[in-house]
Tab-separated table of C-alpha atoms and ligand atoms in Angstrom:
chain	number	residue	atom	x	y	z
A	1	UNK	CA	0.000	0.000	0.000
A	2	UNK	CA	1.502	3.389	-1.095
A	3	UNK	CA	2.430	5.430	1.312
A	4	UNK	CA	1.896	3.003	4.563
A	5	UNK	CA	4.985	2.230	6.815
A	6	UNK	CA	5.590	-1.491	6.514
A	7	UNK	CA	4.812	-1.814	10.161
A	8	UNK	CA	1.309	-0.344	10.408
A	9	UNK	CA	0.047	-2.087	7.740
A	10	UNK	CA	1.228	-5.489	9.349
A	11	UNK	CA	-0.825	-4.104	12.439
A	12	UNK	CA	-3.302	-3.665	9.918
A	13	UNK	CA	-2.913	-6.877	7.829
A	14	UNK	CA	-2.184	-9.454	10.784
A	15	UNK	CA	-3.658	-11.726	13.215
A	16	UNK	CA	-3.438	-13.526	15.818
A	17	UNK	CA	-0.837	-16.929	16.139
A	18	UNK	CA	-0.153	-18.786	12.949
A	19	UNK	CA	-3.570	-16.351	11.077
A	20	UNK	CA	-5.149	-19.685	11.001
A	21	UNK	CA	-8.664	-17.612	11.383
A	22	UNK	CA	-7.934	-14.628	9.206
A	23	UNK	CA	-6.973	-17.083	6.670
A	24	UNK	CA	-10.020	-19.161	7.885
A	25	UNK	CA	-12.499	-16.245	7.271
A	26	UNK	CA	-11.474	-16.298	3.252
A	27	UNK	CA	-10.949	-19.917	2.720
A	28	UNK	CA	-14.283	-20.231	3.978
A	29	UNK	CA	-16.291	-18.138	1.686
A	30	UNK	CA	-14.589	-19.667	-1.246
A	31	UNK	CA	-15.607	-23.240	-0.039
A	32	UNK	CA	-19.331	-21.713	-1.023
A	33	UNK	CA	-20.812	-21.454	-3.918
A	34	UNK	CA	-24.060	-19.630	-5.387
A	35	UNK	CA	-27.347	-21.510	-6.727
A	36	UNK	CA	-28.997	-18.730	-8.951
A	37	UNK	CA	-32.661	-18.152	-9.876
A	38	UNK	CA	-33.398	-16.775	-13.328
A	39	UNK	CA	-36.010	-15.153	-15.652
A	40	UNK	CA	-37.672	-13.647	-12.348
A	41	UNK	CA	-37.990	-10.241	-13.798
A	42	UNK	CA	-36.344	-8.655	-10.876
A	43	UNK	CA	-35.481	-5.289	-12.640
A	44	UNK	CA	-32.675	-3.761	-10.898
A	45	UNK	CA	-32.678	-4.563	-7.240
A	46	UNK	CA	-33.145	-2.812	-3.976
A	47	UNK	CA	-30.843	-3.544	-1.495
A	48	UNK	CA	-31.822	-1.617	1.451
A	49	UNK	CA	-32.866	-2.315	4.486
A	50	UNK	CA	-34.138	-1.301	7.809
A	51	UNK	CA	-31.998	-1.463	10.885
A	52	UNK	CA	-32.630	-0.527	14.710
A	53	UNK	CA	-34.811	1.357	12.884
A	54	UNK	CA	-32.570	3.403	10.170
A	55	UNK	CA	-33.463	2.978	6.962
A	56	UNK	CA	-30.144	2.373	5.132
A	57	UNK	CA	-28.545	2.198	1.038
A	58	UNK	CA	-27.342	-1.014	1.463
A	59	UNK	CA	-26.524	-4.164	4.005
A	60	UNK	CA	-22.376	-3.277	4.196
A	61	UNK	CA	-21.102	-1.022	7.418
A	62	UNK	CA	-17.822	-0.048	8.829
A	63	UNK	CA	-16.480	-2.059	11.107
A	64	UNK	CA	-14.898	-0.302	14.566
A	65	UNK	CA	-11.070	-0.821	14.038
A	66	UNK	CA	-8.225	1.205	15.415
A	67	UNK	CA	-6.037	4.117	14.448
A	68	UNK	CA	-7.173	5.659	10.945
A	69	UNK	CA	-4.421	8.178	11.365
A	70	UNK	CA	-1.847	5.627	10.891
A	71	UNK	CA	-3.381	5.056	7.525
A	72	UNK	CA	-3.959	9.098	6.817
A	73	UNK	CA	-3.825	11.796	8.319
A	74	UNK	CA	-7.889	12.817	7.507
A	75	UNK	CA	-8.158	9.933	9.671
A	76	UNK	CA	-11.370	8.671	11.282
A	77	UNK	CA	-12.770	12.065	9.497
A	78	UNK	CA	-12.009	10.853	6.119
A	79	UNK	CA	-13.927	7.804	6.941
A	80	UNK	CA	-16.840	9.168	8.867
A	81	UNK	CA	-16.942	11.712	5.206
A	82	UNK	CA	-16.905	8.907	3.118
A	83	UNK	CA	-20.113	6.962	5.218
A	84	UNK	CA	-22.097	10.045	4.915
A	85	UNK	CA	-21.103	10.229	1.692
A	86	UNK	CA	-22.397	6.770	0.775
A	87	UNK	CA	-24.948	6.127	3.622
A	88	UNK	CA	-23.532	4.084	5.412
A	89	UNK	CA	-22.928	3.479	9.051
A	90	UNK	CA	-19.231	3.957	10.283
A	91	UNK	CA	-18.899	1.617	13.603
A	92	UNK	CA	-15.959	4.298	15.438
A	93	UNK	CA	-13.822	2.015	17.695
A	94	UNK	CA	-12.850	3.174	21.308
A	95	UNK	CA	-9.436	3.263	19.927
A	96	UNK	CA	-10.140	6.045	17.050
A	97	UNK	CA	-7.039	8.655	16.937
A	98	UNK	CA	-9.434	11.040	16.549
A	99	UNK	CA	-12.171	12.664	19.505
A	100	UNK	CA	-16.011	11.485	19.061
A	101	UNK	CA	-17.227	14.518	18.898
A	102	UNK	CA	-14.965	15.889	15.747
A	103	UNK	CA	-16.167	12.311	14.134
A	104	UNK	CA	-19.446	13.247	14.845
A	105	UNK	CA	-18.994	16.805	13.234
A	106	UNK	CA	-18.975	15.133	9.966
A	107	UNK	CA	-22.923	14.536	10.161
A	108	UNK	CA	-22.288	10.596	9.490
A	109	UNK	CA	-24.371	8.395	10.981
A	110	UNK	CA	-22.481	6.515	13.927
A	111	UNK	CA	-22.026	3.009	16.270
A	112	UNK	CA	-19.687	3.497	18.949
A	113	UNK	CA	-17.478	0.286	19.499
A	114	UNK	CA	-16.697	0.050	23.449
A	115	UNK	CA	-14.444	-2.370	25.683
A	116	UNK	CA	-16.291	-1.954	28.726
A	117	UNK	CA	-13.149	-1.568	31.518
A	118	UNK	CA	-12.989	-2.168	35.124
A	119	UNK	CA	-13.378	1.174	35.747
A	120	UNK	CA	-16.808	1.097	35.975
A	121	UNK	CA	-17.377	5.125	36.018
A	122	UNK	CA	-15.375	5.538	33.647
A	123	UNK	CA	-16.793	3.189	31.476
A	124	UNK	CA	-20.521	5.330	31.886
A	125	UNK	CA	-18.227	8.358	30.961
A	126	UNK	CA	-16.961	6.711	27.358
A	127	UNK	CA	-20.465	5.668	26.968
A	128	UNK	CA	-22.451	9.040	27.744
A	129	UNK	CA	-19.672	10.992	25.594
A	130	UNK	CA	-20.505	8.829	23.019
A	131	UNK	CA	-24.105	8.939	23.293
A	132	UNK	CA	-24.012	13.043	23.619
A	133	UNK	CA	-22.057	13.265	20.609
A	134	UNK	CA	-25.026	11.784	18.446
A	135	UNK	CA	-24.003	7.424	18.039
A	136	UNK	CA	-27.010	5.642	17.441
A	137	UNK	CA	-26.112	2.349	18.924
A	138	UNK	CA	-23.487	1.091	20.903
A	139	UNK	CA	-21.478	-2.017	20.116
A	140	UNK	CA	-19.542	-4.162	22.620
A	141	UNK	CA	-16.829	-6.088	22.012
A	142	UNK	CA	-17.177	-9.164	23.910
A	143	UNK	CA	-14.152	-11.059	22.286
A	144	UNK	CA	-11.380	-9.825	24.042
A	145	UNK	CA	-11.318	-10.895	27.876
A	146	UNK	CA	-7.216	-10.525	26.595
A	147	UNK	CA	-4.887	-9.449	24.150
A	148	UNK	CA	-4.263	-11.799	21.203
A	149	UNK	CA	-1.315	-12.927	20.083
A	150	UNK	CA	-0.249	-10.326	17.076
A	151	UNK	CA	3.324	-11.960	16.027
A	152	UNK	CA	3.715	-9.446	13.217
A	153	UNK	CA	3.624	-6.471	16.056
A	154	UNK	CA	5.844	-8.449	18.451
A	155	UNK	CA	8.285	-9.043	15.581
A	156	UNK	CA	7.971	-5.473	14.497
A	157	UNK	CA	7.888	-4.074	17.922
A	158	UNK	CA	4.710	-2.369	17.498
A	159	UNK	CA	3.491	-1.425	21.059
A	160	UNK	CA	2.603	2.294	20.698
A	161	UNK	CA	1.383	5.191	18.793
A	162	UNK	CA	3.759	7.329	17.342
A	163	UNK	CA	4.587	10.491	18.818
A	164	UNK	CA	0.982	12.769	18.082
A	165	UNK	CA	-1.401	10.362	17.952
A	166	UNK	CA	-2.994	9.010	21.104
A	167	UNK	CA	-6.021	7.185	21.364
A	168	UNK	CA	-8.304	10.427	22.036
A	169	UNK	CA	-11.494	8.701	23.505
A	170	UNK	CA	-9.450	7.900	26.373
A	171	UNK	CA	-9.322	10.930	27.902
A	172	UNK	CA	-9.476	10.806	31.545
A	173	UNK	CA	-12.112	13.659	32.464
A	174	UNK	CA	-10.585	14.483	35.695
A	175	UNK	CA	-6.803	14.287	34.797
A	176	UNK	CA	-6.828	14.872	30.675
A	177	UNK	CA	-4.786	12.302	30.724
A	178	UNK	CA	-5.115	9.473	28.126
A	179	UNK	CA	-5.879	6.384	30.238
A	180	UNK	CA	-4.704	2.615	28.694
A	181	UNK	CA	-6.974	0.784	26.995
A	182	UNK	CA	-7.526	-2.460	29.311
A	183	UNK	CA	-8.894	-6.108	28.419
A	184	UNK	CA	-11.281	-7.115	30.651
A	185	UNK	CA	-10.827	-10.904	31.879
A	186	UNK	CA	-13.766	-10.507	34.309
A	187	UNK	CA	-16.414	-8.922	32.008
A	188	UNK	CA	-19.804	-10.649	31.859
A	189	UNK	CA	-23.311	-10.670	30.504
A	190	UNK	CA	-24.116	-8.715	33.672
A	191	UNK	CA	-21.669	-6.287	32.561
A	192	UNK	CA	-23.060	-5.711	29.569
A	193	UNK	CA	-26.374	-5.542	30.399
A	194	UNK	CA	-25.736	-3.169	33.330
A	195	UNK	CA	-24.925	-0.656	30.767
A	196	UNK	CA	-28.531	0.095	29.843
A	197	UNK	CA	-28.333	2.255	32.987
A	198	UNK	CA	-26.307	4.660	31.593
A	199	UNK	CA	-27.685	4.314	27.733
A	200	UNK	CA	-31.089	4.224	25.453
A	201	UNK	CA	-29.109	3.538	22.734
A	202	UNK	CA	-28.887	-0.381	21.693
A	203	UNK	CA	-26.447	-2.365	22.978
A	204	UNK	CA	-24.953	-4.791	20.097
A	205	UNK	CA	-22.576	-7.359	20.972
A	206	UNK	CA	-19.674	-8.302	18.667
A	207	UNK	CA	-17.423	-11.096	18.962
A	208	UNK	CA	-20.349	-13.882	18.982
A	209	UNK	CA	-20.034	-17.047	17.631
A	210	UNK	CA	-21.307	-20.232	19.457
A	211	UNK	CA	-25.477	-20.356	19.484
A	212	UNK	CA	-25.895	-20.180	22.900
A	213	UNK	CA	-24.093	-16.728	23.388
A	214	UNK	CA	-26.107	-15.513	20.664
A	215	UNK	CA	-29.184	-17.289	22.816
A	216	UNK	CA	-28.207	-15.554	25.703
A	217	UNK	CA	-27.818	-12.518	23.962
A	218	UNK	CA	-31.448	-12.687	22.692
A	219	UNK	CA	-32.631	-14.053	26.725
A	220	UNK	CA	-30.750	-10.752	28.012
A	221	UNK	CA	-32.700	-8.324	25.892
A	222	UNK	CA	-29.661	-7.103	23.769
A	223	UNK	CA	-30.715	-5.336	20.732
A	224	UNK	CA	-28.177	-7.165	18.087
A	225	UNK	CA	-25.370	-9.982	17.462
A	226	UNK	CA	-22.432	-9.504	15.618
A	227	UNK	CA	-20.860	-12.923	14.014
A	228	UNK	CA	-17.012	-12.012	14.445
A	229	UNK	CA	-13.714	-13.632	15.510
A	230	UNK	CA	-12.056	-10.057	14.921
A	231	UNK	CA	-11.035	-10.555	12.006
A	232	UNK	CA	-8.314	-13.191	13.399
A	233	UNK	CA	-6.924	-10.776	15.421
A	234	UNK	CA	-7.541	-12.370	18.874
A	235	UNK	CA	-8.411	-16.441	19.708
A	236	UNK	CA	-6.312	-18.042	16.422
A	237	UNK	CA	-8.210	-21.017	15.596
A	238	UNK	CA	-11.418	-20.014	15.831
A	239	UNK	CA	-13.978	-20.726	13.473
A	240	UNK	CA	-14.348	-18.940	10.386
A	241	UNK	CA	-17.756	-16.424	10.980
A	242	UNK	CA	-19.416	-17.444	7.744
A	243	UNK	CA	-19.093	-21.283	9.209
A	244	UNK	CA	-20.190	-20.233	12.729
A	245	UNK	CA	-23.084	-17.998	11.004
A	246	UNK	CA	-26.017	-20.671	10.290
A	247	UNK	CA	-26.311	-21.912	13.738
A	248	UNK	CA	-26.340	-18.418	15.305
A	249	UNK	CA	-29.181	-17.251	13.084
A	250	UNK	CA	-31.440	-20.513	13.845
A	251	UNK	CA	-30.332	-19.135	17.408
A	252	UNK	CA	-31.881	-16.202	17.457
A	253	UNK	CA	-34.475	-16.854	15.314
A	254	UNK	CA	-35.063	-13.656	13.530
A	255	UNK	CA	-35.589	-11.820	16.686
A	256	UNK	CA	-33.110	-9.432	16.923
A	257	UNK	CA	-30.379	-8.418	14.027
A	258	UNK	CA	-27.195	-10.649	13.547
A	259	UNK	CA	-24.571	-8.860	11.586
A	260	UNK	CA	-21.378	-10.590	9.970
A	261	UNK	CA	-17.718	-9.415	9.954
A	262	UNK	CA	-14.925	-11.493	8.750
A	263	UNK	CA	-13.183	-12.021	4.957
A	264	UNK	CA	-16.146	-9.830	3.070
A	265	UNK	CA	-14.556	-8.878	0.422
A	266	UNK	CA	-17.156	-9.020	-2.706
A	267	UNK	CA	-20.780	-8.628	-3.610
A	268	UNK	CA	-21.087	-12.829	-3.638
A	269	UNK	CA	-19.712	-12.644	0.219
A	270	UNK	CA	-22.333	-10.026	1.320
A	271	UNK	CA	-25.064	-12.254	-0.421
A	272	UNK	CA	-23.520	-15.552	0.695
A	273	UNK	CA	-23.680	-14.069	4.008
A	274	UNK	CA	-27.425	-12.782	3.808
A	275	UNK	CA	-29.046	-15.705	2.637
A	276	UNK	CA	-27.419	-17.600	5.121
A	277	UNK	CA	-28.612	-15.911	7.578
A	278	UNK	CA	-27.466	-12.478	8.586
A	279	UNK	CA	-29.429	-8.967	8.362
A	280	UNK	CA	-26.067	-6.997	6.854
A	281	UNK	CA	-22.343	-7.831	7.263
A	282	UNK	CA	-19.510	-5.162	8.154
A	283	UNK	CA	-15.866	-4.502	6.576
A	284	UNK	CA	-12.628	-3.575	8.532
A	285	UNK	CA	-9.685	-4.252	6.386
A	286	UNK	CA	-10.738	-3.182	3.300
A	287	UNK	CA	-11.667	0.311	4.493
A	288	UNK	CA	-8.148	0.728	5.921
A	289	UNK	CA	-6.570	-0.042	2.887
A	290	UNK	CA	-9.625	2.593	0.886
A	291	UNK	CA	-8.001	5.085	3.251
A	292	UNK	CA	-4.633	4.596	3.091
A	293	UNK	CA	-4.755	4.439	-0.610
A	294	UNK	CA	-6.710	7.758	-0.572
A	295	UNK	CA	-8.310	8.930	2.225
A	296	UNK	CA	-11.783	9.851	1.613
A	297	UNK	CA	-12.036	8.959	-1.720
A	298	UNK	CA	-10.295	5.842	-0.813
A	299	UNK	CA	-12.856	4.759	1.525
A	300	UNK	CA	-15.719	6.084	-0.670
A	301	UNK	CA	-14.333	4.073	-3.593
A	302	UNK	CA	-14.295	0.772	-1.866
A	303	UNK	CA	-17.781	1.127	-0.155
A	304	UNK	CA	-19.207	2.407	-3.877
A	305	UNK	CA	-17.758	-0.826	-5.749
A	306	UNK	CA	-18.920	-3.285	-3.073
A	307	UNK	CA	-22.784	-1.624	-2.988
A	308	UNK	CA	-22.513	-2.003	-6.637
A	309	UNK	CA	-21.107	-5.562	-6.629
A	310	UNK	CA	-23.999	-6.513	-4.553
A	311	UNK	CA	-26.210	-4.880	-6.692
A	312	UNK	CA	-24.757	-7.014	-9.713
A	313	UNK	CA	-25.098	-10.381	-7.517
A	314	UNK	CA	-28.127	-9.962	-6.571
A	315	UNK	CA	-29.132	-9.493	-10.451
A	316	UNK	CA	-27.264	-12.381	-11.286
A	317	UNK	CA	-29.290	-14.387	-8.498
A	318	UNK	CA	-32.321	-13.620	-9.123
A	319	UNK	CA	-33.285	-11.125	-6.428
A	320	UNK	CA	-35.128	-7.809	-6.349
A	321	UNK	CA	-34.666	-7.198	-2.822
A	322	UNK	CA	-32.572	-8.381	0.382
A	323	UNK	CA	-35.933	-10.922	1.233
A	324	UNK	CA	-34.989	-12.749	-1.504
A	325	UNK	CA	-31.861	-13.975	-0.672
A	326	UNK	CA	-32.803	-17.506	0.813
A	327	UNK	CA	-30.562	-20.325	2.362
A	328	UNK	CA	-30.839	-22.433	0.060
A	329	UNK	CA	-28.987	-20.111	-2.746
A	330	UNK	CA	-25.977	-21.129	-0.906
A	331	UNK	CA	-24.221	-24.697	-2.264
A	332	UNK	CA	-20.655	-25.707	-0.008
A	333	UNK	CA	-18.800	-27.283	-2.228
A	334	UNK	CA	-15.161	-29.547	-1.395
A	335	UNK	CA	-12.342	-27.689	-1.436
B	401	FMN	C1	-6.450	-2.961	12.245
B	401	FMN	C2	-7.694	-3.462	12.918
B	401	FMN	C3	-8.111	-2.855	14.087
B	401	FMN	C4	-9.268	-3.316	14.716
B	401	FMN	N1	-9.695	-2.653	15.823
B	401	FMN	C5	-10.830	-3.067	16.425
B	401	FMN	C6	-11.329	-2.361	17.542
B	401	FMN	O1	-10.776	-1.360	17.973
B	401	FMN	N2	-12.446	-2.841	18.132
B	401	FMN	C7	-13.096	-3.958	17.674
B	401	FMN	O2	-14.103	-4.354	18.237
B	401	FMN	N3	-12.663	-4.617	16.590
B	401	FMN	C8	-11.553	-4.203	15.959
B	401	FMN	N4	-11.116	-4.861	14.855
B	401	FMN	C9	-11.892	-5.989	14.308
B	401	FMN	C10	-12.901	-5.485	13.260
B	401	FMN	O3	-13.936	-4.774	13.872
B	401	FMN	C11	-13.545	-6.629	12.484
B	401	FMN	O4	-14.053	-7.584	13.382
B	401	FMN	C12	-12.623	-7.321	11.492
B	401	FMN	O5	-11.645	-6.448	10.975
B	401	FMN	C13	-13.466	-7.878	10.345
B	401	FMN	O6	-12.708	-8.590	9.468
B	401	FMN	P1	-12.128	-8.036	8.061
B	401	FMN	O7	-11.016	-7.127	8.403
B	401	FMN	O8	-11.689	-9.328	7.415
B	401	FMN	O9	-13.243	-7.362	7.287
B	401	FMN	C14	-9.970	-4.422	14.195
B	401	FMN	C15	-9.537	-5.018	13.013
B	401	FMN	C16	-8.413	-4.555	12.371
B	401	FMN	C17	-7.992	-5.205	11.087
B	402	COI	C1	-6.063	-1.134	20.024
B	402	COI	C2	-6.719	-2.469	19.894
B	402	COI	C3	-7.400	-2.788	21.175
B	402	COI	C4	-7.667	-2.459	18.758
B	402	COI	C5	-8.165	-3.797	18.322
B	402	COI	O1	-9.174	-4.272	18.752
B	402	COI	C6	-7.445	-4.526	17.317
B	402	COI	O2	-6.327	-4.113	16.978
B	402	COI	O3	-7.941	-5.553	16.847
């Protein structure tokens, strides 16, 4: 990538261990296959959707990850411009370089991504910044009791920021100090539910992938799953989210929204992914590499193909609207 030091895009790029999973979230979609319908006189298809109530352009969001001023210096800005831009939501992660409320500015519509941490006040502080800055839903990340495993970063030494970029959310209100960002090893459902005293926005968790969290999720009045092993990033090994996907939707049974992040890369992915189960998917490395490439435009360019890839697939399937995306349009064939 033009213009990226070598050892932010490994941060970027990498994963946990051996990558088994980030190669696992690929390798999987390309062990499925599509079963199209044709001659339904679809005309050109509709793929929005409703959800937690927005009515959106299409079923791909930004996923939360870290430090978009590594990639440019427009930052989180450049992305949040290029999600208005296109309509879509841009999930900010607790680790953005840049403050909420500057984010905010841009008028694009917002998720905050949290790691709830032991501090428990400060914790309601992140959350009611957040939610006074204008974020429509808040999204916890419940895959991360500790730090993976990131070889690339020990190899590279990667521990910290450069000098001028800190991780701005952090700011401790009482000493404007920028607190560390800690893993919670204790963190529970209770935890997570608790939060609704301090929020009305919903409460998403991300980082689900065995049925009976996503169960429990539903059982604990949560207002959304998302499928996700991080992208690799944390438990290496884990199952690839498109695998993990069918039994977490026959889970939850259509009662709340599961979302999909993990190796979407193409408009046969995001459909893949829909008919099999999920209400919209989410992108993280492919918006990094939008932005690095070109900041705004970057990121505007690779959310504009995709939405118009989809578009094309669902043509080529058969379907005039995200309804008509059913399971069995999906084949798995041997690798
Ligand atoms: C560089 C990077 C930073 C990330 N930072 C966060 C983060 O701060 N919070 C979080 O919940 N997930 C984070 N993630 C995980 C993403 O939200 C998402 O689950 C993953 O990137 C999806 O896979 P994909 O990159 O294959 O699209 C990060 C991912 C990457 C690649
Ligand atoms: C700064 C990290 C906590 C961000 C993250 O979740 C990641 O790098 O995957």
């Amino acid at each position: 990538m033009a213009g990226l030091d070598p050892v932010h895009r490994d941060f970027f790029a990498g994963g946990a261990g051996e990558e088994r999973t980030v190669r696992a979230n690929a390798a999987a979609f390309d062990r499925l296959r599509l079963l199209p319908r044709v001659l339904r006189a679809t005309g050109t298809p509709d793929p929005g959707l409703t959800l937690l109530g927005a009515a959106l352009p299409g079923p791909v969001l930004i996923a939360p990850t870290a430090f978009h001023r590594l990639a440019h210096p427009d930052g989180e800005v450049a992305t949040a411009r290029a999600a208005r831009d296109t309509g879509t939501v841009l999930t900010v992660s607790m680790a953005a370089t840049t403050p909420i409320e500057r984010i905010a500015d841009t008028g694009a519509r917002l998720w905050f991504q949290l790691y709830p941490q032991p501090d428990r006040d400060f914790t309601a502080h992140l959350v009611e910044r957040a939610e006074a800055a204008g974020v429509t839903a808040l999204v916890v990340t419940v895959d991360s009791p500790v730090f993976g495993r990131r070889e690339r970063d020990l190899r590279n030494g990667f521990l910290d920021l450069p000098a001028g970029l800190v991780c701005e959310n952090l700011r401790d209100p009482a000493t404007g100090r920028i607190r560390d960002i800690v893993m919670d090893p204790s963190l529970g459902w209770d935890d997570v539910v608790r939060l609704r005293t301090t929020t009305r926005l919903p409460i998403l968790v991300k980082g689900v992938l065995h049925p009976a969290d996503a169960a429990e999720a539903v059982a604990r009045g949560l207002d959304g799953v998302i499928v996700s092993n991080h992208g690799g990033r944390q438990l290496d090994g884990a199952v690839a989210t498109i695998d993990a996907l069918p039994a977490v939707a026959a889970a939850v049974r259509g009662r709340i929204p599961v979302l999909l992040d993990g190796g979407v890369r193409r408009g046969a992915d995001v459909v893949t992914a829909l008919a099999r189960g999920a209400s919209a998917v989410l992108i993280g490395r492919p918006v990094l590499w939008g932005l690095a490439a070109g900041g705004r435009d970057g990121v505007a360019g690779v959310l504009t193909e995709l939405h118009e890839d989809v578009v094309r697939v669902m043509a080529l399937c058969g379907a005039a609207t995200l309804a008509d995306l059913p399971p069995d349009l999906v084949r798995e064939v041997r690798p």
